[in-house]
C-alpha positions as semicolon CSV with decimal commas, in nm:
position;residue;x (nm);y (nm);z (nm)
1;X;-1,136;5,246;5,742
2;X;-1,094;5,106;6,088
3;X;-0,873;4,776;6,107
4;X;-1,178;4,568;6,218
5;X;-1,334;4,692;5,914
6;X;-1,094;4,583;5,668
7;X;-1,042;4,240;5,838
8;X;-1,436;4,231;5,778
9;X;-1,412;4,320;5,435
10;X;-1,181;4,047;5,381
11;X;-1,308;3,786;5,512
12;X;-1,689;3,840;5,333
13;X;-1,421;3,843;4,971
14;X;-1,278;3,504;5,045
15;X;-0,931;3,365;5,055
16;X;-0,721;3,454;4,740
17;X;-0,645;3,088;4,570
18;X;-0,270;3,144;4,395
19;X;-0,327;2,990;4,022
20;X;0,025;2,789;3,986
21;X;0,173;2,789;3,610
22;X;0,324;2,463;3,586
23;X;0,574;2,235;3,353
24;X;0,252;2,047;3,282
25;X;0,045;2,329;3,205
26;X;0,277;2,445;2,950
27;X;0,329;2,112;2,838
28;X;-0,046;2,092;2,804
29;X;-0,056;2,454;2,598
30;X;0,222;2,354;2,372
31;X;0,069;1,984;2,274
32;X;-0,296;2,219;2,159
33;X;-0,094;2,499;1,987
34;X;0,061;2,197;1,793
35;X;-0,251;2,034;1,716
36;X;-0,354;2,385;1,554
37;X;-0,064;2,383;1,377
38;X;0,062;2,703;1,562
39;X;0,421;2,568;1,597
40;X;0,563;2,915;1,709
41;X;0,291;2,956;1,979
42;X;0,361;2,526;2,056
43;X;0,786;2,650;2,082
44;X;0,728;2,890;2,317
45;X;0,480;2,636;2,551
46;X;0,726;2,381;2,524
47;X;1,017;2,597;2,555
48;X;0,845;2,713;2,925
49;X;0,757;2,335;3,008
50;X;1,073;2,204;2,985
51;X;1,221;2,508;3,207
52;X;0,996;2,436;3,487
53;X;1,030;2,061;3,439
54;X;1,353;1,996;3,309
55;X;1,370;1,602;3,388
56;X;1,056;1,479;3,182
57;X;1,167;1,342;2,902
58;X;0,814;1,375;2,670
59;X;0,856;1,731;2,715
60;X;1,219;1,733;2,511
61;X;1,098;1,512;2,262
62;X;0,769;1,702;2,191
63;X;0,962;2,026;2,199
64;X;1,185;1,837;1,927
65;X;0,880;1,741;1,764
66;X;0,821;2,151;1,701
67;X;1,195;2,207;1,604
68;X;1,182;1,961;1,342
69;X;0,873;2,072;1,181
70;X;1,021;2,453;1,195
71;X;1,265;2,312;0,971
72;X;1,530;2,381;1,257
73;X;1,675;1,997;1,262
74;X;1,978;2,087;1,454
75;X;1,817;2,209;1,734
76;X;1,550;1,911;1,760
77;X;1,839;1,676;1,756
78;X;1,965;1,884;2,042
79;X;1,698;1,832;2,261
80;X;1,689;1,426;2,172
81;X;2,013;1,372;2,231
82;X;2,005;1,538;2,615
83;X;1,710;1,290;2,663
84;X;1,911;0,984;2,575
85;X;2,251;1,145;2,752
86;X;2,120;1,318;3,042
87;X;1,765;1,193;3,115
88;X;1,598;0,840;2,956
89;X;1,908;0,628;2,718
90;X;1,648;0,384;2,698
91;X;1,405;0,555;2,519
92;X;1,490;0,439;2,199
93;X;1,255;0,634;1,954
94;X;1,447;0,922;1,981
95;X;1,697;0,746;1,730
96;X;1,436;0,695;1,474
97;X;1,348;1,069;1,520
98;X;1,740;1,150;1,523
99;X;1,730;0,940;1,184
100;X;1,463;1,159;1,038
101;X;1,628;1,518;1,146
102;X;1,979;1,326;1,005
103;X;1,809;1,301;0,686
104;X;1,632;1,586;0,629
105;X;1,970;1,782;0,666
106;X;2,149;1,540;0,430
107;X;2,407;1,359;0,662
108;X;2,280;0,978;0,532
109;X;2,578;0,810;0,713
110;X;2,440;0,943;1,056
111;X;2,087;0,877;0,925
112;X;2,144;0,526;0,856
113;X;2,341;0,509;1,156
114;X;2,086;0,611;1,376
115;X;1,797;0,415;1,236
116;X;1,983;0,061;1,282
117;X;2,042;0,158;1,643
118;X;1,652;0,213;1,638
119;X;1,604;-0,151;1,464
120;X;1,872;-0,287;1,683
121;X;1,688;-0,157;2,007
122;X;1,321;-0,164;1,913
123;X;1,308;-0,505;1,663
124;X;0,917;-0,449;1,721
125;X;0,871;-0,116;1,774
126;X;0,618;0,091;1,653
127;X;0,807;0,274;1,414
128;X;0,952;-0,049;1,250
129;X;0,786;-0,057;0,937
130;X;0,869;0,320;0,842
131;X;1,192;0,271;0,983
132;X;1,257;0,008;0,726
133;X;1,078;0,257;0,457
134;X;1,373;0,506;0,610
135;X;1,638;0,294;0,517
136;X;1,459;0,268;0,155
137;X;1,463;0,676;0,135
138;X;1,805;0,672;0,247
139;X;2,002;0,465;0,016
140;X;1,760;0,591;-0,301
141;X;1,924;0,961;-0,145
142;X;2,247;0,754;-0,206
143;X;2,217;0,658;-0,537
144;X;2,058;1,072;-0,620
145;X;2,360;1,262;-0,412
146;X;2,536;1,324;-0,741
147;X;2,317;1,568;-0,818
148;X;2,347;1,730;-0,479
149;X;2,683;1,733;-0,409
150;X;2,740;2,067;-0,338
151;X;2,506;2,301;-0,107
152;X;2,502;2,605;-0,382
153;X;2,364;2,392;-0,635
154;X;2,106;2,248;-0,422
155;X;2,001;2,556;-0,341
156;X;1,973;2,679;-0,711
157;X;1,769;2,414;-0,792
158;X;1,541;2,439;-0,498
159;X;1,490;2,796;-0,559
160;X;1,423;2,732;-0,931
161;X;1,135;2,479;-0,820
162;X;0,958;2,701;-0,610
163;X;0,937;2,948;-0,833
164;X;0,826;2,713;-1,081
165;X;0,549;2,577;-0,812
166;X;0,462;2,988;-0,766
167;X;0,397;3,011;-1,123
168;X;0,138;2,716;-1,115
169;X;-0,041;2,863;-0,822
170;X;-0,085;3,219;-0,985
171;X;-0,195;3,045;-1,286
172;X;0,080;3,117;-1,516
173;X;0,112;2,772;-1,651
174;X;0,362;2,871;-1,986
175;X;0,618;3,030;-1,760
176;X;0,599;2,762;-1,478
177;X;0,626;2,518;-1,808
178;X;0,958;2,764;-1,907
179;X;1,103;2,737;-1,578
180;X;1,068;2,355;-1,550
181;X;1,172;2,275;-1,892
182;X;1,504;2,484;-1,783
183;X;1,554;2,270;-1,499
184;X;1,548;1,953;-1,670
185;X;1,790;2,109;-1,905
186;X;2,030;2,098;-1,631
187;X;1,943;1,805;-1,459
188;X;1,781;1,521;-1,664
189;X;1,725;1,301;-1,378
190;X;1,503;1,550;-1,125
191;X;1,207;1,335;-1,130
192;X;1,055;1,649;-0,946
193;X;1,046;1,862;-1,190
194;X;0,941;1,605;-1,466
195;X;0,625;1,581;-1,238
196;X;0,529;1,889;-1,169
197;X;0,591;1,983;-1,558
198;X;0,311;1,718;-1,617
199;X;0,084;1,888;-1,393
200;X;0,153;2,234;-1,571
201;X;0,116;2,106;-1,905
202;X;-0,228;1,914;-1,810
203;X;-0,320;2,213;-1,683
204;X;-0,235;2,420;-1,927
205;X;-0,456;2,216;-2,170
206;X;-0,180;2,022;-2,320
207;X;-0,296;1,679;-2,185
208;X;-0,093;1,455;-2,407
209;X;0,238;1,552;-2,342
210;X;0,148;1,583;-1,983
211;X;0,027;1,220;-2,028
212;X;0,338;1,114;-2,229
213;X;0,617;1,282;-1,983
214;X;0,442;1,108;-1,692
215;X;0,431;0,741;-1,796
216;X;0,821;0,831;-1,937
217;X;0,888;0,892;-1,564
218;X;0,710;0,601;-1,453
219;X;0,953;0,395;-1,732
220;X;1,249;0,550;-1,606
221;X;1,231;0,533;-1,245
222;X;1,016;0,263;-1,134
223;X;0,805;0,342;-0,841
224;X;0,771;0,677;-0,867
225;X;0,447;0,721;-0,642
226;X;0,414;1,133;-0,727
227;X;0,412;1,011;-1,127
228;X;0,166;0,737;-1,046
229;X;-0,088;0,971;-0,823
230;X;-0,068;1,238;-1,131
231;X;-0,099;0,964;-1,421
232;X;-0,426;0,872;-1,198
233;X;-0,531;1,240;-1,194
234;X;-0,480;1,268;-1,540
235;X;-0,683;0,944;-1,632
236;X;-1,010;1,052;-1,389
237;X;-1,006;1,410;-1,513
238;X;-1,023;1,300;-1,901
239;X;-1,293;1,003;-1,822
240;X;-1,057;0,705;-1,865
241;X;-1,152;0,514;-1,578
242;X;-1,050;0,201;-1,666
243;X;-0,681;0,307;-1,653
244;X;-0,703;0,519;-1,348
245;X;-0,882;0,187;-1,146
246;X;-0,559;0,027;-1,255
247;X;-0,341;0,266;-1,083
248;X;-0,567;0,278;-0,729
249;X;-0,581;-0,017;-0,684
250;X;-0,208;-0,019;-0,736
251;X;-0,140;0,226;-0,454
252;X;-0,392;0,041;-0,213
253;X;-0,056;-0,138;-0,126
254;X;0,170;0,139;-0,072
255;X;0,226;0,325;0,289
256;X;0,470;0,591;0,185
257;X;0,692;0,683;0,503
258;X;0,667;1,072;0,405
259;X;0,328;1,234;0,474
260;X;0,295;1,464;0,191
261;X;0,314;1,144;-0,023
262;X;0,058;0,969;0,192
263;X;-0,182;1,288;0,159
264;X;-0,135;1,279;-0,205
265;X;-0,262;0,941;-0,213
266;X;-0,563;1,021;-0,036
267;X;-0,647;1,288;-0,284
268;X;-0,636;1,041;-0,546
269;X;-0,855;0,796;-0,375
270;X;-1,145;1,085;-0,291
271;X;-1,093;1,202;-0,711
272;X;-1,157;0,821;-0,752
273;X;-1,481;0,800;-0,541
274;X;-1,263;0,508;-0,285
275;X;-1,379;0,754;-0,025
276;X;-1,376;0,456;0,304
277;X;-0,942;0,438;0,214
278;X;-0,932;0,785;0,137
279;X;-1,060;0,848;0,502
280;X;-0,879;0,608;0,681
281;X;-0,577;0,749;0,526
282;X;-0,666;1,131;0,640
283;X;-0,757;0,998;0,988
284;X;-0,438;0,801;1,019
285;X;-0,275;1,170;0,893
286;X;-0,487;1,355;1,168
287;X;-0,333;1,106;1,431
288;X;0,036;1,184;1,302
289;X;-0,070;1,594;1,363
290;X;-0,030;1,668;0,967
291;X;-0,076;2,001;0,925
292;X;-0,467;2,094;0,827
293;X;-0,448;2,287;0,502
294;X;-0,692;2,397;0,318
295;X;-0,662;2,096;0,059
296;X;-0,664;1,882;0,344
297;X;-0,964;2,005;0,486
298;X;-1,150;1,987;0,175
299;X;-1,043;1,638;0,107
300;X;-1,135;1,546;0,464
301;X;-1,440;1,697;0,457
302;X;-1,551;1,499;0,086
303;X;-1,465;1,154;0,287
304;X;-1,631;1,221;0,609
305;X;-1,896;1,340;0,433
306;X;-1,937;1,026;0,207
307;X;-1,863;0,784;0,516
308;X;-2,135;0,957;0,664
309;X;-1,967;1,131;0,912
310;X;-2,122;1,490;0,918
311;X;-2,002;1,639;1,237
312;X;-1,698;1,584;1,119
313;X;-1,743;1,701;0,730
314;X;-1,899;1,979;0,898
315;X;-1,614;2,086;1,091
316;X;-1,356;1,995;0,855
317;X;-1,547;2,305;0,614
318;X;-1,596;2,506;0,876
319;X;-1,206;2,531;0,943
320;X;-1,147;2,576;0,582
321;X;-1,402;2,850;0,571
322;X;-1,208;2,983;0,795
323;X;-0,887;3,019;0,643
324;X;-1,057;3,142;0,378
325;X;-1,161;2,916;0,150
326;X;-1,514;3,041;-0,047
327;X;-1,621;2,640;-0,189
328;X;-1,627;2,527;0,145
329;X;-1,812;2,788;0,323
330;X;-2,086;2,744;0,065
331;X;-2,073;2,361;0,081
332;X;-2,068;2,387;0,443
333;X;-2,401;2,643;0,478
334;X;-2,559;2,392;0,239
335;X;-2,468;2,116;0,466
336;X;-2,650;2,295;0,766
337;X;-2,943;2,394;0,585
338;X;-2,959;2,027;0,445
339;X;-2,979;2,111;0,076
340;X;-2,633;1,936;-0,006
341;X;-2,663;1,671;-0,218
342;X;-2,406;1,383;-0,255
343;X;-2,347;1,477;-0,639
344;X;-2,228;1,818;-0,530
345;X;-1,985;1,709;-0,330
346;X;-1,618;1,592;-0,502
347;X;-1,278;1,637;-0,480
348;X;-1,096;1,794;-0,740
349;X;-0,745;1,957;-0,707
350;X;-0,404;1,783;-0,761
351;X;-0,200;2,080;-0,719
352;X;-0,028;1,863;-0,398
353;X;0,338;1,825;-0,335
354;X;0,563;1,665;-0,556
């Protein structure tokens, strides 16, 4: 090809536009991979952001954000603490968050340390109230560290509880029952374990002593919001409905700091047909990034559905037909083909987290 030719030919194919990977564009990948709950795909967005923009704070404390919730504490706190050394010491959430990660790895004194800096700095921030709730957590973990004194035993214990939790899921109820009733033995005070042997015992058909070792938790440690949500299970699955309005109306006033608890509330409200605060409480969840389950979904899609809000019912199944989940693909072709009926659609599990 002549010269002239090719100079022709490149000019009719247009100037080549460079497409420029950014810190923002990363940024932007990792906030959607953590909004799917893909926290691996979010690490390695944020992970690039932060290389290519390594003085915006947001982009530490989101890629913190990811750490934490990969159960990898040390390494959020990391990434906070160069934001308040090295980049923005006036951005005072990352104390609260600092709190959190303190906690969750069981050093209270820096936990409580770093939430009064938090109250101290931000008297009306907008982590306040659960800051407060922290301090709550916190000194209850106090009172509770005898029984987790050492790392070993913690471990054993944690280990025996998952298996326990296994058992339930598989359906084998009398050795999930076995396995709890052995780790009472050991520790009489692992409200835990007293809750989730309720739930294996109701479940197994033995309603009750599930019933009976429930309000015997309730009696012994006052408060206890994962006894209360089952007692309330309990009550709406055998028809007493008088005693489970008691208890929902009772946690109307609670706003649990952990959001495992909060979602466990919600599930109560949908069982209990309060389906407006079982919403708001899932959309306030949604807004906090919890991670969409497959119970979640479900109990999302039963509110939205009975607030009247179909395109988001709709996609709520659609999600959870995705993962898998057979009810909700059927409840979801019924919703298209507009044969769903409001009876048919209810909330029923309280295998949650306890």
């Amino acid at each position: 090809m002549k010269v002239s030719d090719h100079e022709e030919t490149t000019k009719k194919r247009g100037t080549v536009i460079p497409f420029r990977q950014t810190g923002d564009y990363f940024f932007d990948k990792g906030i959607k991979a953590y909004r799917k709950n893909n926290m691996k795909r979010a690490l390695f967005f944020l992970q690039k952001a932060v290389e290519m923009k390594e003085s915006e704070p947001a982009f530490y404390c989101q890629l913190a954000a990811v750490l934490a919730e990969l159960g990898e504490f040390e390494r959020s706190n990391e990434q906070l603490l160069y934001v308040l050394e090295e980049l923005d010491p006036t951005l005072a959430e990352c104390y609260f968050f600092l709190a959190n990660n303190y906690a969750h790895l069981g050093f209270i004194d820096k936990a409580e340390k770093m939430v009064h800096v938090y109250l101290e700095e931000q008297p009306d921030g907008d982590f306040y109230d659960d800051a407060l709730d922290l301090l709550e957590v916190l000194e209850f973990e106090r009172e509770e560290s005898e029984f987790f004194t050492e790392v070993d035993k913690e471990t054993i214990i944690i280990n025996k509880h998952d298996k326990a939790r296994r058992y339930m899921e598989s359906g084998k109820f009398s050795e999930a029952i076995q396995q709890l009733e052995a780790i009472i033995a050991e520790h009489p005070n692992f409200w835990a374990a007293y809750n989730q042997l309720a739930q294996a015992l109701f479940l197994n058909h033995e309603v009750d002593k599930a019933i009976s070792i429930t309000l015997e938790v309730i009696e012994k440690d006052k408060g206890n919001l994962m006894a209360l949500c089952n007692l309330a299970d309990f009550y709406l699955e055998i028809g007493n409905n008088e005693e489970a309005k008691k208890i929902v109306s009772a946690l109307c006033t609670v706003k649990p700091i952990d959001l495992d608890h909060r979602f466990r509330i919600a599930t109560v409200f949908s069982k209990a047909q309060e389906f407006k605060k079982s919403y708001d409480s899932l959309i306030t969840l949604q807004k906090h990034h919890y991670r969409e389950s497959i119970p979640f979904l479900k109990c999302f899609a039963v509110a939205a559905y009975h607030c009247a809000d179909f395109n988001k019912a709709e996609a709520a199944w659609n999600r959870a037909a995705l993962l898998g989940d057979k009810e909700a693909e059927t409840l979801l072709i019924r919703l298209l083909e507009k044969t769903l009926e409001a009876n048919d659609v209810y909330y029923t599990s309280f295998m949650m987290n306890i």
